[in-house]
């Protein structure tokens, strides 16, 4: 009897991993697992944690990947990376030779170091270059409406693939900050490995070279001196609940679209207005049919960058996205038509019809203390008399301590 | 250690420490919970009680089916039962049939249409309710195909006509004041009128009181729902206004009715009002009437609107909701949004307003038709009692669709047909064969999907 033996190599594992990543990136209701592969990236994790100064539980996944990188050189790239697999496949079929790229310096680790250090001083400079973010952004564009700007948003991941066709292995080998970060970890393995093993051979002293120092210095400088207020205060549109202040949001958001794909009522859309290039591809709330459910905090759970801070469903009534505004001229009750839809839809008791004293022509009004801008009244209003307005970042900021 | 080595390490260490400090930051929010609005209880009771002496009550009639309440549901129920061959009595407290539809001046017959499985919007209310609408249309006394607005006097006339054609024994000016119970079986109802207290005994009682008075008397369980109470009025001489747009803000001429010179004016009214608290109803009645009078005077004092006059205020307060039965099956919003099919369907109703379902607003033009099961009309413990009209068993999210004329006509028709079958066969209302019920309803013109 012949024994059937399965031999799995790194390539097979990476294929499975890639397929899984694609599956989780597709716009189905994956809940907390939406775009789960983003949590594997220690580059996003470090940028986010250093900028946002807060940790969430799922960051442990990226920490594990980072720790592994001290023991196995670029473990994630070899075994798991869903971007590396297609990139390598393209490199293999490329008619161009990689030889003339030998002169090109390996700048991946410097990109990683600059970005992470600058994140610590407030501006995650190169967080958008994370390959997993680019990969997921591509799938988010697929799920939305195809508009011109949306098509532009599509190009990130194909661009990576094209890069590998003309310059085989350029991205993975020399540019990718996720790989670079793992290289840094491998450089520094002598600090970590002896703690776990007595194998003296594997340890070697690490000296922080001039280039580390320069890139770290550059990062600090970037964080301090680059203009942080890239976007004016008080976004011109409504952000998802729990979003950080607008200037931080535009730099921290990795445009992966996890929030957009996970939203159960599909009210999040990619911002594709060409006039707001700093906000390009970031999530925008548009109340067309659905509203922001009172018990839902999924977008904050799946956000790997922390641009949408994690909040509990119980706190949701205090998290302000916007404010309802009623045009009483349009309101049916101005004409005594039968309607109480806004009143019934409001889950926060922020909407009243009449004060109880005047009887016949009771009109709706909003309690600004209680309104969170969830949009329920706006979507249900039959004459579309209620609009949601974004609130100033200053007013929003008072929920963060 | 080299200097730059030291600097780099210091940077990393500093970053780690700042991270450690920063990680304590989480979203913290102040809690500012508002007290919920208390539901008003029955007002003005002294707390004293006196005992009523026992006495012999004359029995007015012994019948197969007794329908209490002559609103849309009661009228449809009585006609359905009588046409199916059961001897039927109908008891109404006012001097007209149609309830809030006519006397309450809530003139639109809402929810006549809904979307079917192929996404086409079509008429869904047929049967006796559909026949009423058709007769009014033939008289030229209804406007618009979808959710027609009718003339109240024409509707009163048509309902009277249909009642007498079908041979129902009509009793106006009589209130039901108590249920005659044997254990948990209802045997009849006490009524009170100018002729004094009397009893009507019946095999099956149909509670179409709207407020669920009969199941309240019978000791059934129910929810109490406070809602807006309004008072509708009508304005005349509308056609003599040359420029209606000249009316100042805050005043309103209402919506057209089939009578050219008359408009009806709806009123949202005060919210969270108890509709079975008689003192509350009396107070609201007086306040609203004064308000309407004052408002009409303001309209009349506007140049160009001098000839407008108040035709009438409704003879019935616009109680939108009061008691909700705790029945055998509670119809849910999900049932109405998903084409849920019931084996014991007694009717189908449509949609007239936007509903929030699973976080999305569904407009009436997109909403599916929905089936009403017979079980929703049956109380849990009382036997031989069937409930129709706005007080049957449903969840509160559904109230906008269940409290309106169209749905009342449908539930009334179903309840009347079921009562006829049960009384003729001598079985309990709960034991009615659903196949038989459905074939009778279809025979009577109802549409069951």
mmCIF file of C-alpha atoms in Angstrom, chain A residues 232-388:
data_model
loop_
_atom_site.group_PDB
_atom_site.id
_atom_site.type_symbol
_atom_site.label_atom_id
_atom_site.label_comp_id
_atom_site.label_asym_id
_atom_site.label_seq_id
_atom_site.Cartn_x
_atom_site.Cartn_y
_atom_site.Cartn_z
ATOM 1 C CA UNK A 232 -9.501 71.927 8.477
ATOM 2 C CA UNK A 233 -11.272 71.225 11.723
ATOM 3 C CA UNK A 234 -14.763 69.828 11.656
ATOM 4 C CA UNK A 235 -14.892 67.581 8.657
ATOM 5 C CA UNK A 236 -17.154 68.731 5.874
ATOM 6 C CA UNK A 237 -18.816 65.353 6.073
ATOM 7 C CA UNK A 238 -19.853 62.897 8.767
ATOM 8 C CA UNK A 239 -17.311 60.379 10.027
ATOM 9 C CA UNK A 240 -18.104 56.968 11.515
ATOM 10 C CA UNK A 241 -18.857 56.984 15.245
ATOM 11 C CA UNK A 242 -15.823 57.154 17.515
ATOM 12 C CA UNK A 243 -13.583 58.618 14.808
ATOM 13 C CA UNK A 244 -10.531 60.477 16.043
ATOM 14 C CA UNK A 245 -10.101 64.176 15.307
ATOM 15 C CA UNK A 246 -10.112 65.035 11.651
ATOM 16 C CA UNK A 247 -6.414 65.904 11.169
ATOM 17 C CA UNK A 248 -5.303 62.687 12.852
ATOM 18 C CA UNK A 249 -7.923 60.706 11.006
ATOM 19 C CA UNK A 250 -6.653 61.608 7.563
ATOM 20 C CA UNK A 251 -3.099 60.600 8.400
ATOM 21 C CA UNK A 252 -3.889 57.565 10.519
ATOM 22 C CA UNK A 253 -6.589 55.989 8.372
ATOM 23 C CA UNK A 254 -5.003 53.340 6.179
ATOM 24 C CA UNK A 255 -7.884 53.347 3.684
ATOM 25 C CA UNK A 256 -8.349 49.595 4.049
ATOM 26 C CA UNK A 257 -12.133 49.981 4.018
ATOM 27 C CA UNK A 258 -12.754 47.434 6.777
ATOM 28 C CA UNK A 259 -15.342 49.723 8.324
ATOM 29 C CA UNK A 260 -17.057 50.197 4.982
ATOM 30 C CA UNK A 261 -17.267 46.486 4.291
ATOM 31 C CA UNK A 262 -18.335 45.546 7.804
ATOM 32 C CA UNK A 263 -21.093 48.153 8.217
ATOM 33 C CA UNK A 264 -24.341 46.181 8.581
ATOM 34 C CA UNK A 265 -26.508 49.016 7.271
ATOM 35 C CA UNK A 266 -24.083 49.995 4.478
ATOM 36 C CA UNK A 267 -24.026 53.673 5.370
ATOM 37 C CA UNK A 268 -20.244 53.978 5.087
ATOM 38 C CA UNK A 269 -18.808 54.923 1.729
ATOM 39 C CA UNK A 270 -15.359 55.709 0.416
ATOM 40 C CA UNK A 271 -14.791 59.429 0.216
ATOM 41 C CA UNK A 272 -13.881 59.897 -3.429
ATOM 42 C CA UNK A 273 -14.337 63.617 -3.835
ATOM 43 C CA UNK A 274 -11.377 64.848 -5.844
ATOM 44 C CA UNK A 275 -11.505 68.240 -4.152
ATOM 45 C CA UNK A 276 -10.784 66.663 -0.783
ATOM 46 C CA UNK A 277 -7.681 64.787 -1.751
ATOM 47 C CA UNK A 278 -6.448 64.467 1.835
ATOM 48 C CA UNK A 279 -9.547 62.517 2.717
ATOM 49 C CA UNK A 280 -9.403 60.366 -0.377
ATOM 50 C CA UNK A 281 -10.702 56.834 0.251
ATOM 51 C CA UNK A 282 -11.433 57.500 3.911
ATOM 52 C CA UNK A 283 -14.858 56.451 5.209
ATOM 53 C CA UNK A 284 -17.755 58.866 4.998
ATOM 54 C CA UNK A 285 -21.213 58.354 6.448
ATOM 55 C CA UNK A 286 -24.021 58.888 3.975
ATOM 56 C CA UNK A 287 -27.545 58.337 5.199
ATOM 57 C CA UNK A 288 -29.357 57.098 2.150
ATOM 58 C CA UNK A 289 -31.384 54.168 3.417
ATOM 59 C CA UNK A 290 -29.858 52.999 6.662
ATOM 60 C CA UNK A 291 -28.728 54.592 9.874
ATOM 61 C CA UNK A 292 -26.056 53.920 12.460
ATOM 62 C CA UNK A 293 -27.504 51.137 14.613
ATOM 63 C CA UNK A 294 -27.642 51.898 18.315
ATOM 64 C CA UNK A 295 -26.200 48.567 19.425
ATOM 65 C CA UNK A 296 -23.504 48.258 16.750
ATOM 66 C CA UNK A 297 -19.814 49.017 17.208
ATOM 67 C CA UNK A 298 -18.501 46.835 14.412
ATOM 68 C CA UNK A 299 -16.594 49.537 12.521
ATOM 69 C CA UNK A 300 -14.651 50.378 15.648
ATOM 70 C CA UNK A 301 -13.925 46.711 16.249
ATOM 71 C CA UNK A 302 -12.566 46.030 12.769
ATOM 72 C CA UNK A 303 -10.525 49.235 12.412
ATOM 73 C CA UNK A 304 -6.884 48.084 12.561
ATOM 74 C CA UNK A 305 -5.469 51.604 12.557
ATOM 75 C CA UNK A 306 -7.458 52.963 15.474
ATOM 76 C CA UNK A 307 -8.824 55.847 13.411
ATOM 77 C CA UNK A 308 -12.183 54.673 14.690
ATOM 78 C CA UNK A 309 -11.544 54.176 18.382
ATOM 79 C CA UNK A 310 -13.023 51.125 19.995
ATOM 80 C CA UNK A 311 -16.116 51.930 22.010
ATOM 81 C CA UNK A 312 -18.673 49.794 23.782
ATOM 82 C CA UNK A 313 -22.271 49.642 22.542
ATOM 83 C CA UNK A 314 -23.401 51.029 25.904
ATOM 84 C CA UNK A 315 -21.373 54.168 25.281
ATOM 85 C CA UNK A 316 -22.805 54.662 21.856
ATOM 86 C CA UNK A 317 -25.456 57.122 22.992
ATOM 87 C CA UNK A 318 -22.670 59.484 24.014
ATOM 88 C CA UNK A 319 -20.665 59.205 20.833
ATOM 89 C CA UNK A 320 -21.541 62.051 18.573
ATOM 90 C CA UNK A 321 -21.315 61.729 14.810
ATOM 91 C CA UNK A 322 -23.395 64.700 13.810
ATOM 92 C CA UNK A 323 -26.575 66.521 14.567
ATOM 93 C CA UNK A 324 -30.029 66.357 13.073
ATOM 94 C CA UNK A 325 -31.543 69.465 11.551
ATOM 95 C CA UNK A 326 -35.235 69.683 10.759
ATOM 96 C CA UNK A 327 -36.607 71.869 8.009
ATOM 97 C CA UNK A 328 -40.014 72.531 9.472
ATOM 98 C CA UNK A 329 -41.335 73.903 6.192
ATOM 99 C CA UNK A 330 -41.044 70.452 4.681
ATOM 100 C CA UNK A 331 -42.308 68.572 7.753
ATOM 101 C CA UNK A 332 -45.642 66.892 7.202
ATOM 102 C CA UNK A 333 -46.823 67.979 10.618
ATOM 103 C CA UNK A 334 -46.677 71.586 9.413
ATOM 104 C CA UNK A 335 -49.613 70.577 7.230
ATOM 105 C CA UNK A 336 -51.213 68.378 9.885
ATOM 106 C CA UNK A 337 -50.450 65.263 7.891
ATOM 107 C CA UNK A 338 -50.351 62.046 9.858
ATOM 108 C CA UNK A 339 -46.744 61.225 10.735
ATOM 109 C CA UNK A 340 -44.611 60.465 13.751
ATOM 110 C CA UNK A 341 -41.855 58.501 12.067
ATOM 111 C CA UNK A 342 -38.942 60.561 13.377
ATOM 112 C CA UNK A 343 -40.211 60.321 16.924
ATOM 113 C CA UNK A 344 -40.578 56.558 16.692
ATOM 114 C CA UNK A 345 -37.207 56.060 15.012
ATOM 115 C CA UNK A 346 -35.191 58.003 17.602
ATOM 116 C CA UNK A 347 -33.557 55.578 20.024
ATOM 117 C CA UNK A 348 -31.981 58.275 22.155
ATOM 118 C CA UNK A 349 -35.105 60.268 23.104
ATOM 119 C CA UNK A 350 -33.520 63.206 21.326
ATOM 120 C CA UNK A 351 -36.571 63.964 19.253
ATOM 121 C CA UNK A 352 -39.838 65.327 20.576
ATOM 122 C CA UNK A 353 -43.043 66.242 18.834
ATOM 123 C CA UNK A 354 -44.547 69.175 20.645
ATOM 124 C CA UNK A 355 -43.946 70.018 24.256
ATOM 125 C CA UNK A 356 -47.216 68.419 25.331
ATOM 126 C CA UNK A 357 -48.846 71.786 25.909
ATOM 127 C CA UNK A 358 -49.769 72.926 22.440
ATOM 128 C CA UNK A 359 -51.982 70.312 20.865
ATOM 129 C CA UNK A 360 -53.022 70.559 17.304
ATOM 130 C CA UNK A 361 -49.878 71.636 15.543
ATOM 131 C CA UNK A 362 -47.109 69.962 17.438
ATOM 132 C CA UNK A 363 -43.862 70.128 15.479
ATOM 133 C CA UNK A 364 -40.762 67.992 15.969
ATOM 134 C CA UNK A 365 -37.675 69.419 17.572
ATOM 135 C CA UNK A 366 -34.249 68.047 18.433
ATOM 136 C CA UNK A 367 -32.618 67.958 21.846
ATOM 137 C CA UNK A 368 -28.984 68.709 20.958
ATOM 138 C CA UNK A 369 -27.816 67.237 24.254
ATOM 139 C CA UNK A 370 -29.109 63.811 23.335
ATOM 140 C CA UNK A 371 -28.805 63.701 19.548
ATOM 141 C CA UNK A 372 -25.886 61.578 18.392
ATOM 142 C CA UNK A 373 -26.410 62.057 14.679
ATOM 143 C CA UNK A 374 -27.205 58.394 14.062
ATOM 144 C CA UNK A 375 -29.379 59.384 11.119
ATOM 145 C CA UNK A 376 -32.423 57.249 11.917
ATOM 146 C CA UNK A 377 -34.840 60.179 11.740
ATOM 147 C CA UNK A 378 -33.215 61.447 8.558
ATOM 148 C CA UNK A 379 -33.649 58.186 6.661
ATOM 149 C CA UNK A 380 -37.149 57.487 7.871
ATOM 150 C CA UNK A 381 -38.575 60.998 7.332
ATOM 151 C CA UNK A 382 -41.069 60.588 4.456
ATOM 152 C CA UNK A 383 -40.750 64.182 3.141
ATOM 153 C CA UNK A 384 -36.965 64.127 3.740
ATOM 154 C CA UNK A 385 -37.219 67.144 5.999
ATOM 155 C CA UNK A 386 -34.403 66.041 8.302
ATOM 156 C CA UNK A 387 -30.747 66.334 7.351
ATOM 157 C CA UNK A 388 -27.713 65.268 9.317
#
